Amino acid sequence: MKIINQKPTAVPPDLPEANLNGGTPMPRFQKKPQVFLETYGCQMNEYDSELVRTILKKENYEFVPKEQEADIVMLNTCAIREHAHRKVYGRVHAIRHARNGKPVMIGILGCMATNLRQELFQDRSLKIDFIAGPDSYKRLPALIDEAVVDGKKSFDVTLSEFETYADVYPSRKEGVNAWIAVMRGCNNFCTFCVVPYTRGRERSRPVTNVVEEVKRLADDGFKQVTLLGQNVNSYRHEEDDFASLLEEVSKVKGIERIRFTSPHPKDFPDRLIDVVAQNPKVCNQIHLPLQSGNDRVLEMMDRTYTRQEFMGLVDNMRKRVSNLVLSTDVIVGFPTETEEEFEDTLSLIRQVEFDSAFTFKYSQRKGTIASKKYPDDVLEETKTERIMRLNDIQKEITYQKNRAHIGETHTILLEPATHTKSKNEMVGRTDGNKLVIVTTPAASTHKVGDMVQVRITDATPHALKSDMLL
Ligand code: SAH
Ligand code: SF4
Ligand code: F3S
């Protein structure tokens, strides 16, 4: 996609106006407009929804917890795989259906917006009122106004080379961890991936600006920050690289732990690995997306590393960082992937023994290089069979890795419970980001946000169990 900076118009220039009359008739709002916002996709999208809340609240919009109460329903969408994409179409129909013909405005935000604006407007059964891409959220009040006042379909999916929202403080939920986007966009163009098209080019926030926000987060009671970016370790602002950013963030008092996601294997100089190893606040946890263990497939994906180089990087990381917890992403069934090539992925998974892995069946995305160059020729049932074999192997490795912690002592950061079952249980995470269920003594005064010492007593493939050490 071309990065354009032209002023957006209310109607996509390549669509005739006459086709666009299916919009929702909506009187100008008489009271504070009520908004319901639903988020799909990755953490960056969750973060963007927090930005959208701040931007609209400033303009007197009110966020409501129930879709039924809202004048405006906005879906912040994801386009990474076909499944994510289909889900949103289903949701739009369900929202309209639940209103029984009563008016509601529907806006599409996020990655699908950029990728599919024509399709979204053209599908008259959807009756989308406005569309805003990831770099256009500051224009949302204007876009909504255009849609309401002029009864037009409005859109802005312009991708910016500069927008980082450095001047917007997100409306975060309370908790112990705050996500903070330090860079946006991606220049890598892995051939399977839609992100460079939906989110545009890489750009980073100044270190001082990130540090200011982290100080504010510490004042607001957050104990941990997770630095976010589509390609977070290619962060660069003037002379500052990602290692120096981590060092500066770690100087903020009150922040006890720092994590980051998602890095790319190509941007891991020793200096960065050493910051992970030596800075006590930077957690010994790295998410290192592999995608495939076969060189021909890696080349077709344009991942820029070989199997050997990836394994060399893992060795280097493990040598430098003690107790490193490693996770990864894998795609099965990339175009033309043979059984033998898939087995290379399995053998790498067995050799490296990641603590956990997110696994995906290849999903062809419109506009990507792979969709233009390669046929999506691995059968769906082959993809399913491969992902199941991969998951079985990884599940056992994860289980054994978790069991290896039994008997160890860990410091965990207690967090709000979504998993606990009984009153004398709390949950937290190890430095390596493993979920720990901790049995607390009856007289315990520990609370969410505390760092506590525990002894690991048991493990499942999903979590560790522990007793509190007093
Ligand atoms: N920037 C991140 C990736 C974000 S997408 C990174 O490089 O790690 C998260 C994961 O989704 C990717 O790592 C990849 O494994 C998977 N993914 C991306 N595009 C996909 C596609 N077209 N089909 C299947 N999985 C895909
Ligand atoms: Fe997509 Fe590759 Fe960029 Fe990750 S690094 S967002 S997989 S293009
Ligand atoms: Fe999806 Fe966009 Fe994130 S495509 S995974 S919401 S960057």
Short mmCIF file of C-alpha atoms and ligand atoms in Angstrom, two decimals:
data_model
loop_
_atom_site.label_atom_id
_atom_site.label_comp_id
_atom_site.label_asym_id
_atom_site.label_seq_id
_atom_site.Cartn_x
_atom_site.Cartn_y
_atom_site.Cartn_z
CA MET A 1 0.00 0.00 0.00
CA LYS A 2 1.17 3.49 -0.82
CA ILE A 3 1.57 5.82 2.11
CA ILE A 4 -0.46 8.82 1.19
CA ASN A 5 -0.90 12.11 2.90
CA GLN A 6 -3.74 13.51 0.88
CA LYS A 7 -6.73 14.93 2.65
CA PRO A 8 -9.34 12.18 2.87
CA THR A 9 -12.69 12.69 1.23
CA ALA A 10 -16.00 11.46 2.57
CA VAL A 11 -16.52 8.94 -0.18
CA PRO A 12 -13.89 6.55 -1.48
CA PRO A 13 -12.92 8.18 -4.79
CA ASP A 14 -13.22 4.90 -6.66
CA LEU A 15 -16.84 4.30 -5.65
CA PRO A 16 -19.80 6.10 -7.18
CA GLU A 17 -21.85 8.04 -4.62
CA ALA A 18 -25.07 6.42 -5.72
CA ASN A 19 -23.90 3.13 -4.30
CA LEU A 20 -23.55 4.51 -0.84
CA ASN A 21 -27.08 5.25 0.20
CA GLY A 22 -27.57 2.36 2.60
CA GLY A 23 -26.33 4.38 5.62
CA THR A 24 -28.10 4.73 8.91
CA PRO A 25 -30.40 7.74 9.26
CA MET A 26 -29.37 9.29 12.54
CA PRO A 27 -30.48 12.60 14.01
CA ARG A 28 -27.69 14.79 15.39
CA PHE A 29 -27.01 13.57 18.91
CA GLN A 30 -29.18 15.36 21.45
CA LYS A 31 -27.16 14.19 24.46
CA LYS A 32 -23.67 12.90 25.13
CA PRO A 33 -23.18 10.22 22.50
CA GLN A 34 -22.85 6.77 24.03
CA VAL A 35 -20.15 4.57 22.54
CA PHE A 36 -19.49 0.86 22.78
CA LEU A 37 -16.03 -0.23 21.66
CA GLU A 38 -15.06 -3.84 21.01
CA THR A 39 -11.47 -4.87 20.28
CA TYR A 40 -10.08 -7.76 18.23
CA GLY A 41 -6.53 -8.81 17.41
CA CYS A 42 -3.25 -8.14 19.14
CA GLN A 43 -2.13 -6.09 22.10
CA MET A 44 -1.39 -3.13 19.85
CA ASN A 45 -5.07 -3.01 18.97
CA GLU A 46 -6.01 -3.17 22.68
CA TYR A 47 -3.63 -0.29 23.25
CA ASP A 48 -5.12 1.66 20.35
CA SER A 49 -8.58 1.22 21.84
CA GLU A 50 -7.26 2.88 25.00
CA LEU A 51 -6.08 5.79 22.83
CA VAL A 52 -9.48 6.02 21.15
CA ARG A 53 -11.16 6.22 24.56
CA THR A 54 -9.02 9.19 25.53
CA ILE A 55 -9.57 10.95 22.20
CA LEU A 56 -13.35 10.57 22.27
CA LYS A 57 -13.79 11.25 25.99
CA LYS A 58 -12.14 14.65 25.43
CA GLU A 59 -14.89 15.37 22.92
CA ASN A 60 -17.60 14.52 25.42
CA TYR A 61 -18.35 11.01 24.25
CA GLU A 62 -19.27 8.50 26.92
CA PHE A 63 -18.25 4.84 26.87
CA VAL A 64 -20.85 2.28 27.91
CA PRO A 65 -20.29 -1.36 28.85
CA LYS A 66 -23.27 -2.74 26.90
CA GLU A 67 -23.62 -2.69 23.16
CA GLN A 68 -27.41 -2.34 23.48
CA GLU A 69 -27.08 1.04 25.25
CA ALA A 70 -24.84 2.58 22.62
CA ASP A 71 -25.62 5.14 19.90
CA ILE A 72 -22.37 4.20 18.21
CA VAL A 73 -20.79 0.76 18.09
CA MET A 74 -17.15 0.65 17.03
CA LEU A 75 -15.24 -2.50 16.23
CA ASN A 76 -11.46 -2.25 16.37
CA THR A 77 -10.62 -5.01 13.93
CA CYS A 78 -7.80 -7.39 13.02
CA ALA A 79 -6.90 -8.68 9.57
CA ILE A 80 -4.10 -11.09 10.38
CA ARG A 81 -5.96 -14.26 9.43
CA GLU A 82 -9.15 -15.10 7.54
CA HIS A 83 -10.86 -16.17 10.75
CA ALA A 84 -10.37 -12.77 12.44
CA HIS A 85 -11.73 -11.12 9.35
CA ARG A 86 -14.89 -13.26 9.07
CA LYS A 87 -15.73 -12.77 12.74
CA VAL A 88 -16.18 -9.03 12.23
CA TYR A 89 -18.66 -9.45 9.36
CA GLY A 90 -20.69 -11.75 11.61
CA ARG A 91 -20.60 -9.23 14.46
CA VAL A 92 -21.85 -6.34 12.31
CA HIS A 93 -24.85 -8.39 11.17
CA ALA A 94 -25.56 -9.50 14.74
CA ILE A 95 -25.46 -5.90 16.03
CA ARG A 96 -27.90 -4.70 13.36
CA HIS A 97 -30.15 -7.70 13.93
CA ALA A 98 -30.29 -7.12 17.71
CA ARG A 99 -31.50 -3.53 17.10
CA ASN A 100 -34.55 -4.72 15.20
CA GLY A 101 -34.31 -1.91 12.68
CA LYS A 102 -33.68 0.82 15.29
CA PRO A 103 -30.78 3.06 14.26
CA VAL A 104 -27.27 2.51 15.47
CA MET A 105 -24.11 3.86 13.92
CA ILE A 106 -21.40 1.33 13.22
CA GLY A 107 -17.77 2.26 12.76
CA ILE A 108 -14.91 0.02 11.73
CA LEU A 109 -11.48 0.79 13.16
CA GLY A 110 -8.14 -1.00 13.01
CA CYS A 111 -6.37 -3.21 10.55
CA MET A 112 -9.37 -4.41 8.55
CA ALA A 113 -10.29 -0.80 8.01
CA THR A 114 -7.10 -0.07 6.13
CA ASN A 115 -7.11 -3.27 4.23
CA LEU A 116 -10.74 -3.54 3.28
CA ARG A 117 -12.30 -0.12 3.17
CA GLN A 118 -13.74 -0.59 -0.32
CA GLU A 119 -15.13 -4.00 0.44
CA LEU A 120 -16.63 -2.78 3.72
CA PHE A 121 -18.48 0.12 2.11
CA GLN A 122 -19.47 -1.84 -0.97
CA ASP A 123 -21.16 -4.57 1.01
CA ARG A 124 -24.49 -2.76 1.41
CA SER A 125 -25.86 -5.32 3.83
CA LEU A 126 -23.26 -4.18 6.38
CA LYS A 127 -24.27 -0.49 6.30
CA ILE A 128 -21.01 0.75 7.80
CA ASP A 129 -21.21 4.45 8.71
CA PHE A 130 -17.55 5.34 9.17
CA ILE A 131 -14.12 3.79 8.89
CA ALA A 132 -10.87 4.84 10.58
CA GLY A 133 -7.48 3.24 10.10
CA PRO A 134 -4.85 2.89 12.87
CA ASP A 135 -3.23 6.26 12.11
CA SER A 136 -6.48 8.24 11.92
CA TYR A 137 -7.89 8.04 15.42
CA LYS A 138 -7.38 11.74 16.12
CA ARG A 139 -9.82 12.40 13.28
CA LEU A 140 -12.52 10.14 14.76
CA PRO A 141 -14.62 12.99 16.22
CA ALA A 142 -14.61 14.67 12.79
CA LEU A 143 -15.41 11.42 11.00
CA ILE A 144 -18.34 10.71 13.31
CA ASP A 145 -19.56 14.27 12.84
CA GLU A 146 -19.43 13.94 9.08
CA ALA A 147 -21.38 10.70 9.26
CA VAL A 148 -23.99 12.09 11.67
CA VAL A 149 -24.44 15.64 10.49
CA ASP A 150 -24.06 15.18 6.77
CA GLY A 151 -25.44 11.64 6.73
CA LYS A 152 -22.41 10.66 4.70
CA LYS A 153 -20.23 7.65 4.93
CA SER A 154 -16.92 8.98 6.18
CA PHE A 155 -13.54 7.40 6.19
CA ASP A 156 -9.87 8.01 6.78
CA VAL A 157 -7.45 5.17 6.28
CA THR A 158 -4.44 7.33 5.50
CA LEU A 159 -1.25 5.75 6.78
CA SER A 160 1.13 8.22 8.34
CA GLU A 161 4.90 8.18 8.46
CA PHE A 162 4.85 10.19 11.67
CA GLU A 163 1.83 9.46 13.86
CA THR A 164 2.87 7.80 17.13
CA TYR A 165 0.14 9.22 19.41
CA ALA A 166 2.97 10.36 21.66
CA ASP A 167 0.69 13.17 22.89
CA VAL A 168 -2.26 10.94 23.85
CA TYR A 169 -2.28 9.28 27.28
CA PRO A 170 -4.30 6.07 26.95
CA SER A 171 -7.34 5.43 29.18
CA ARG A 172 -6.07 2.23 30.72
CA LYS A 173 -7.86 -0.25 32.90
CA GLU A 174 -6.47 -0.51 36.42
CA GLY A 175 -4.01 -3.28 37.01
CA VAL A 176 -0.34 -3.98 37.56
CA ASN A 177 0.79 -4.05 33.93
CA ALA A 178 0.55 -1.17 31.48
CA TRP A 179 1.14 -1.62 27.77
CA ILE A 180 2.94 1.19 26.05
CA ALA A 181 3.53 1.42 22.30
CA VAL A 182 7.06 2.68 21.68
CA MET A 183 7.06 2.18 17.94
CA ARG A 184 4.39 1.53 15.32
CA GLY A 185 4.32 -0.06 11.89
CA CYS A 186 6.59 -2.58 10.23
CA ASN A 187 9.09 -2.43 7.36
CA ASN A 188 9.82 -6.14 7.13
CA PHE A 189 7.21 -7.32 4.64
CA CYS A 190 7.38 -11.00 5.60
CA THR A 191 5.62 -12.38 2.56
CA PHE A 192 2.66 -13.91 4.46
CA CYS A 193 1.90 -10.85 6.58
CA VAL A 194 -0.65 -8.10 6.15
CA VAL A 195 0.65 -5.84 8.95
CA PRO A 196 2.99 -3.63 6.86
CA TYR A 197 -0.02 -2.82 4.64
CA THR A 198 -2.50 -2.21 7.45
CA ARG A 199 -0.20 -0.26 9.74
CA GLY A 200 2.34 1.33 7.45
CA ARG A 201 5.98 2.20 8.01
CA GLU A 202 8.01 1.98 11.18
CA ARG A 203 8.25 5.05 13.38
CA SER A 204 9.39 5.41 16.97
CA ARG A 205 8.63 7.74 19.86
CA PRO A 206 11.44 9.75 21.47
CA VAL A 207 12.98 8.09 24.56
CA THR A 208 12.18 11.11 26.73
CA ASN A 209 8.53 10.93 25.75
CA VAL A 210 8.31 7.20 26.57
CA VAL A 211 10.08 7.75 29.90
CA GLU A 212 7.68 10.60 30.80
CA GLU A 213 4.75 8.27 30.21
CA VAL A 214 6.34 5.48 32.23
CA LYS A 215 6.87 7.90 35.16
CA ARG A 216 3.21 8.79 35.02
CA LEU A 217 2.33 5.09 34.97
CA ALA A 218 4.45 4.52 38.09
CA ASP A 219 2.64 7.43 39.79
CA ASP A 220 -0.66 5.81 38.80
CA GLY A 221 0.41 2.62 40.62
CA PHE A 222 1.49 0.38 37.72
CA LYS A 223 4.33 -1.98 38.65
CA GLN A 224 5.16 -3.40 35.25
CA VAL A 225 5.34 -1.99 31.74
CA THR A 226 5.33 -3.97 28.51
CA LEU A 227 6.88 -2.07 25.62
CA LEU A 228 4.96 -2.72 22.44
CA GLY A 229 5.71 -2.57 18.75
CA GLN A 230 5.04 -4.65 15.64
CA ASN A 231 8.79 -5.02 15.44
CA VAL A 232 9.71 -3.61 18.82
CA ASN A 233 13.46 -4.20 18.78
CA SER A 234 13.93 -2.25 15.57
CA TYR A 235 13.01 0.78 17.72
CA ARG A 236 15.20 3.70 16.74
CA HIS A 237 14.88 7.38 17.50
CA GLU A 238 17.81 9.53 16.43
CA GLU A 239 20.81 8.02 18.30
CA ASP A 240 18.72 5.82 20.60
CA ASP A 241 18.17 2.13 19.92
CA PHE A 242 16.02 -0.40 21.75
CA ALA A 243 18.73 -1.33 24.26
CA SER A 244 19.13 2.30 25.32
CA LEU A 245 15.36 2.71 25.55
CA LEU A 246 15.16 -0.29 27.92
CA GLU A 247 17.94 1.16 30.05
CA GLU A 248 16.25 4.54 30.34
CA VAL A 249 12.86 3.02 31.15
CA SER A 250 14.46 0.85 33.84
CA LYS A 251 15.59 4.00 35.70
CA VAL A 252 11.98 4.93 36.49
CA LYS A 253 11.31 4.44 40.20
CA GLY A 254 8.28 2.35 41.10
CA ILE A 255 8.39 0.23 37.94
CA GLU A 256 9.63 -3.20 39.01
CA ARG A 257 9.46 -5.16 35.78
CA ILE A 258 9.85 -4.44 32.08
CA ARG A 259 8.81 -6.74 29.24
CA PHE A 260 8.57 -6.21 25.50
CA THR A 261 6.82 -7.73 22.50
CA SER A 262 7.14 -8.61 19.60
CA PRO A 263 10.78 -8.59 18.60
CA HIS A 264 12.20 -9.86 15.31
CA PRO A 265 15.23 -12.20 15.37
CA LYS A 266 17.11 -9.92 12.97
CA ASP A 267 17.39 -7.08 15.52
CA PHE A 268 19.11 -8.79 18.45
CA PRO A 269 22.64 -7.43 18.89
CA ASP A 270 24.61 -8.74 21.89
CA ARG A 271 24.21 -5.37 23.56
CA LEU A 272 20.44 -5.87 23.67
CA ILE A 273 20.71 -9.45 24.91
CA ASP A 274 23.06 -8.23 27.63
CA VAL A 275 20.56 -5.62 28.80
CA VAL A 276 18.02 -8.43 29.16
CA ALA A 277 20.63 -10.48 31.02
CA GLN A 278 22.01 -7.80 33.30
CA ASN A 279 19.33 -5.23 33.97
CA PRO A 280 17.45 -6.53 37.00
CA LYS A 281 14.17 -4.91 35.93
CA VAL A 282 14.17 -6.29 32.37
CA CYS A 283 12.58 -9.73 32.61
CA ASN A 284 14.43 -12.83 31.43
CA GLN A 285 11.76 -13.59 28.88
CA ILE A 286 11.91 -13.29 25.12
CA HIS A 287 9.27 -13.99 22.51
CA LEU A 288 11.25 -14.99 19.44
CA PRO A 289 9.02 -15.72 16.43
CA LEU A 290 10.42 -18.58 14.37
CA GLN A 291 7.68 -19.16 11.72
CA SER A 292 9.42 -22.19 10.15
CA GLY A 293 12.39 -24.48 10.76
CA ASN A 294 13.11 -25.03 7.07
CA ASP A 295 15.46 -22.82 5.07
CA ARG A 296 13.56 -22.91 1.80
CA VAL A 297 10.32 -21.90 3.54
CA LEU A 298 12.09 -19.22 5.61
CA GLU A 299 13.47 -17.79 2.41
CA MET A 300 10.07 -17.76 0.74
CA MET A 301 8.71 -16.03 3.84
CA ASP A 302 11.55 -13.50 3.57
CA ARG A 303 12.35 -13.84 7.26
CA THR A 304 16.03 -12.95 6.59
CA TYR A 305 17.52 -15.74 8.77
CA THR A 306 18.28 -19.41 8.28
CA ARG A 307 17.48 -22.28 10.61
CA GLN A 308 21.14 -22.34 11.67
CA GLU A 309 21.22 -18.61 12.35
CA PHE A 310 18.04 -18.82 14.42
CA MET A 311 19.45 -21.68 16.50
CA GLY A 312 22.73 -19.79 16.89
CA LEU A 313 20.79 -16.79 18.21
CA VAL A 314 18.94 -18.99 20.72
CA ASP A 315 22.27 -20.48 21.91
CA ASN A 316 23.76 -17.03 22.30
CA MET A 317 20.72 -15.84 24.26
CA ARG A 318 20.77 -18.87 26.53
CA LYS A 319 24.50 -18.48 27.14
CA ARG A 320 24.11 -14.86 28.15
CA VAL A 321 20.74 -14.84 29.93
CA SER A 322 20.35 -17.24 32.84
CA ASN A 323 16.93 -18.87 33.28
CA LEU A 324 15.73 -17.46 29.97
CA VAL A 325 12.09 -18.21 29.17
CA LEU A 326 11.57 -18.43 25.41
CA SER A 327 8.34 -18.45 23.43
CA THR A 328 7.69 -18.39 19.70
CA ASP A 329 5.22 -18.20 16.79
CA VAL A 330 5.03 -20.86 14.09
CA ILE A 331 3.09 -21.03 10.82
CA VAL A 332 2.28 -24.42 9.31
CA GLY A 333 1.21 -25.02 5.72
CA PHE A 334 2.93 -22.08 4.08
CA PRO A 335 2.52 -22.41 0.28
CA THR A 336 4.39 -25.43 -1.14
CA GLU A 337 5.59 -26.60 2.33
CA THR A 338 6.28 -30.32 2.01
CA GLU A 339 5.99 -32.98 4.69
CA GLU A 340 9.82 -33.08 5.02
CA GLU A 341 9.99 -29.31 5.34
CA PHE A 342 7.33 -29.36 8.03
CA GLU A 343 9.33 -32.05 9.83
CA ASP A 344 12.26 -29.62 9.90
CA THR A 345 10.03 -27.34 11.94
CA LEU A 346 9.19 -30.20 14.29
CA SER A 347 12.84 -31.12 14.73
CA LEU A 348 13.75 -27.50 15.52
CA ILE A 349 10.90 -27.32 18.04
CA ARG A 350 12.21 -30.48 19.70
CA GLN A 351 15.80 -29.22 19.68
CA VAL A 352 15.19 -25.69 20.94
CA GLU A 353 12.47 -26.61 23.45
CA PHE A 354 10.60 -23.31 23.69
CA ASP A 355 8.64 -22.78 26.89
CA SER A 356 5.55 -22.12 24.79
CA ALA A 357 4.49 -21.54 21.20
CA PHE A 358 1.64 -19.84 19.36
CA THR A 359 0.89 -21.89 16.29
CA PHE A 360 -1.06 -20.86 13.20
CA LYS A 361 -2.29 -22.41 9.98
CA TYR A 362 -1.18 -20.32 7.02
CA SER A 363 -3.98 -18.00 5.97
CA GLN A 364 -3.65 -16.25 2.64
CA ARG A 365 -4.14 -12.48 2.98
CA LYS A 366 -5.10 -10.21 0.14
CA GLY A 367 -2.34 -7.88 -1.03
CA THR A 368 0.56 -9.76 0.59
CA ILE A 369 3.56 -10.86 -1.44
CA ALA A 370 2.82 -14.53 -0.79
CA SER A 371 -0.73 -14.15 -2.09
CA LYS A 372 0.67 -12.77 -5.36
CA LYS A 373 3.60 -15.12 -5.80
CA TYR A 374 2.58 -18.47 -4.35
CA PRO A 375 -0.52 -20.65 -4.56
CA ASP A 376 -2.17 -21.49 -1.24
CA ASP A 377 -1.73 -25.14 -2.15
CA VAL A 378 -1.39 -26.99 1.16
CA LEU A 379 -4.74 -28.66 1.77
CA GLU A 380 -6.76 -27.48 4.77
CA GLU A 381 -6.77 -30.99 6.23
CA THR A 382 -2.97 -31.16 5.85
CA LYS A 383 -2.64 -27.85 7.68
CA THR A 384 -4.91 -29.16 10.43
CA GLU A 385 -3.01 -32.41 10.73
CA ARG A 386 0.33 -30.54 10.88
CA ILE A 387 -0.78 -28.05 13.50
CA MET A 388 -2.14 -30.88 15.67
CA ARG A 389 1.15 -32.78 15.51
CA LEU A 390 3.06 -29.62 16.29
CA ASN A 391 0.77 -28.75 19.20
CA ASP A 392 1.05 -32.24 20.69
CA ILE A 393 4.83 -32.01 20.71
CA GLN A 394 4.89 -28.46 22.06
CA LYS A 395 2.32 -29.24 24.75
CA GLU A 396 4.54 -31.99 26.15
CA ILE A 397 7.61 -29.71 26.04
CA THR A 398 5.69 -26.92 27.80
CA TYR A 399 4.54 -29.37 30.45
CA GLN A 400 8.06 -30.68 31.06
CA LYS A 401 9.47 -27.14 31.13
CA ASN A 402 6.85 -26.19 33.71
CA ARG A 403 7.51 -29.33 35.78
CA ALA A 404 11.21 -28.47 35.87
CA HIS A 405 10.30 -25.46 38.05
CA ILE A 406 8.88 -27.65 40.83
CA GLY A 407 10.85 -27.08 44.03
CA GLU A 408 12.26 -23.72 42.87
CA THR A 409 11.73 -20.41 44.62
CA HIS A 410 10.42 -17.54 42.49
CA THR A 411 9.48 -13.92 43.00
CA ILE A 412 6.08 -13.32 41.52
CA LEU A 413 4.17 -10.14 40.88
CA LEU A 414 0.60 -10.58 42.09
CA GLU A 415 -2.00 -9.54 39.54
CA PRO A 416 -5.78 -9.25 39.40
CA ALA A 417 -7.24 -12.75 39.36
CA THR A 418 -9.19 -14.10 36.47
CA HIS A 419 -8.12 -17.68 37.13
CA THR A 420 -8.44 -18.24 40.86
CA LYS A 421 -11.00 -20.62 42.21
CA SER A 422 -10.94 -20.22 45.98
CA LYS A 423 -10.56 -17.39 48.48
CA ASN A 424 -7.10 -18.44 49.64
CA GLU A 425 -5.67 -18.40 46.14
CA MET A 426 -4.05 -15.51 44.28
CA VAL A 427 -2.35 -15.36 40.88
CA GLY A 428 0.89 -13.85 39.73
CA ARG A 429 3.66 -14.23 37.20
CA THR A 430 7.28 -15.23 37.42
CA ASP A 431 10.02 -13.09 35.96
CA GLY A 432 9.79 -15.44 32.94
CA ASN A 433 6.05 -14.57 32.61
CA LYS A 434 4.73 -17.96 33.71
CA LEU A 435 1.35 -17.89 35.36
CA VAL A 436 1.49 -19.01 39.02
CA ILE A 437 -1.41 -19.88 41.24
CA VAL A 438 -0.40 -19.27 44.83
CA THR A 439 -2.05 -20.65 47.92
CA THR A 440 -2.01 -17.88 50.51
CA PRO A 441 -1.98 -18.36 54.27
CA ALA A 442 -5.26 -17.43 55.99
CA ALA A 443 -3.66 -14.39 57.64
CA SER A 444 -2.03 -13.12 54.46
CA THR A 445 -2.20 -9.37 53.89
CA HIS A 446 -0.66 -9.50 50.43
CA LYS A 447 -2.45 -7.64 47.68
CA VAL A 448 -2.41 -7.28 43.92
CA GLY A 449 0.74 -5.39 42.87
CA ASP A 450 2.94 -6.94 45.59
CA MET A 451 6.07 -8.90 44.73
CA VAL A 452 6.12 -12.09 46.81
CA GLN A 453 8.34 -15.11 47.21
CA VAL A 454 6.78 -18.49 46.45
CA ARG A 455 7.90 -22.08 46.25
CA ILE A 456 6.65 -24.00 43.20
CA THR A 457 4.85 -27.16 44.29
CA ASP A 458 3.20 -28.44 41.11
CA ALA A 459 2.77 -27.73 37.41
CA THR A 460 0.29 -28.22 34.58
CA PRO A 461 0.87 -27.41 30.90
CA HIS A 462 -0.82 -24.05 31.56
CA ALA A 463 0.34 -22.85 34.98
CA LEU A 464 2.52 -23.41 38.02
CA LYS A 465 1.15 -23.96 41.51
CA SER A 466 2.90 -22.66 44.58
CA ASP A 467 2.92 -21.92 48.29
CA MET A 468 3.73 -18.50 49.65
CA LEU A 469 7.02 -18.19 51.53
CA LEU A 470 6.66 -15.90 54.50
N1 SAH B 1 5.29 -8.52 14.42
C1 SAH B 1 5.06 -9.78 14.93
C2 SAH B 1 3.94 -10.53 14.26
C3 SAH B 1 2.58 -10.14 14.55
S1 SAH B 1 1.45 -11.26 13.89
C4 SAH B 1 6.27 -10.61 14.67
O1 SAH B 1 6.97 -10.45 13.70
O2 SAH B 1 6.45 -11.48 15.49
C5 SAH B 1 1.65 -12.60 15.00
C6 SAH B 1 1.87 -13.91 14.34
O3 SAH B 1 0.81 -14.22 13.50
C7 SAH B 1 3.09 -13.99 13.45
O4 SAH B 1 4.28 -14.16 14.15
C8 SAH B 1 2.77 -15.17 12.59
O5 SAH B 1 3.19 -16.37 13.21
C9 SAH B 1 1.24 -15.15 12.54
N2 SAH B 1 0.77 -14.76 11.21
C10 SAH B 1 0.96 -13.58 10.59
N3 SAH B 1 0.41 -13.61 9.36
C11 SAH B 1 -0.13 -14.83 9.19
C12 SAH B 1 -0.82 -15.48 8.12
N4 SAH B 1 -1.06 -14.86 6.97
N5 SAH B 1 -1.24 -16.75 8.31
C13 SAH B 1 -1.00 -17.39 9.48
N6 SAH B 1 -0.35 -16.83 10.51
C14 SAH B 1 0.09 -15.57 10.38
FE1 SF4 B 2 4.40 -9.15 9.96
FE2 SF4 B 2 6.93 -9.85 9.64
FE3 SF4 B 2 6.30 -7.34 10.33
FE4 SF4 B 2 5.97 -9.33 12.08
S1 SF4 B 2 7.92 -8.65 11.23
S2 SF4 B 2 4.51 -7.67 11.60
S3 SF4 B 2 5.36 -11.03 10.78
S4 SF4 B 2 5.82 -8.35 8.38
FE1 F3S B 3 -4.29 -8.02 13.81
FE2 F3S B 3 -3.44 -5.65 13.12
FE3 F3S B 3 -2.59 -6.73 15.36
S1 F3S B 3 -3.76 -7.35 11.77
S2 F3S B 3 -2.61 -8.90 14.90
S3 F3S B 3 -4.68 -6.15 14.92
S4 F3S B 3 -1.41 -5.47 13.99
#
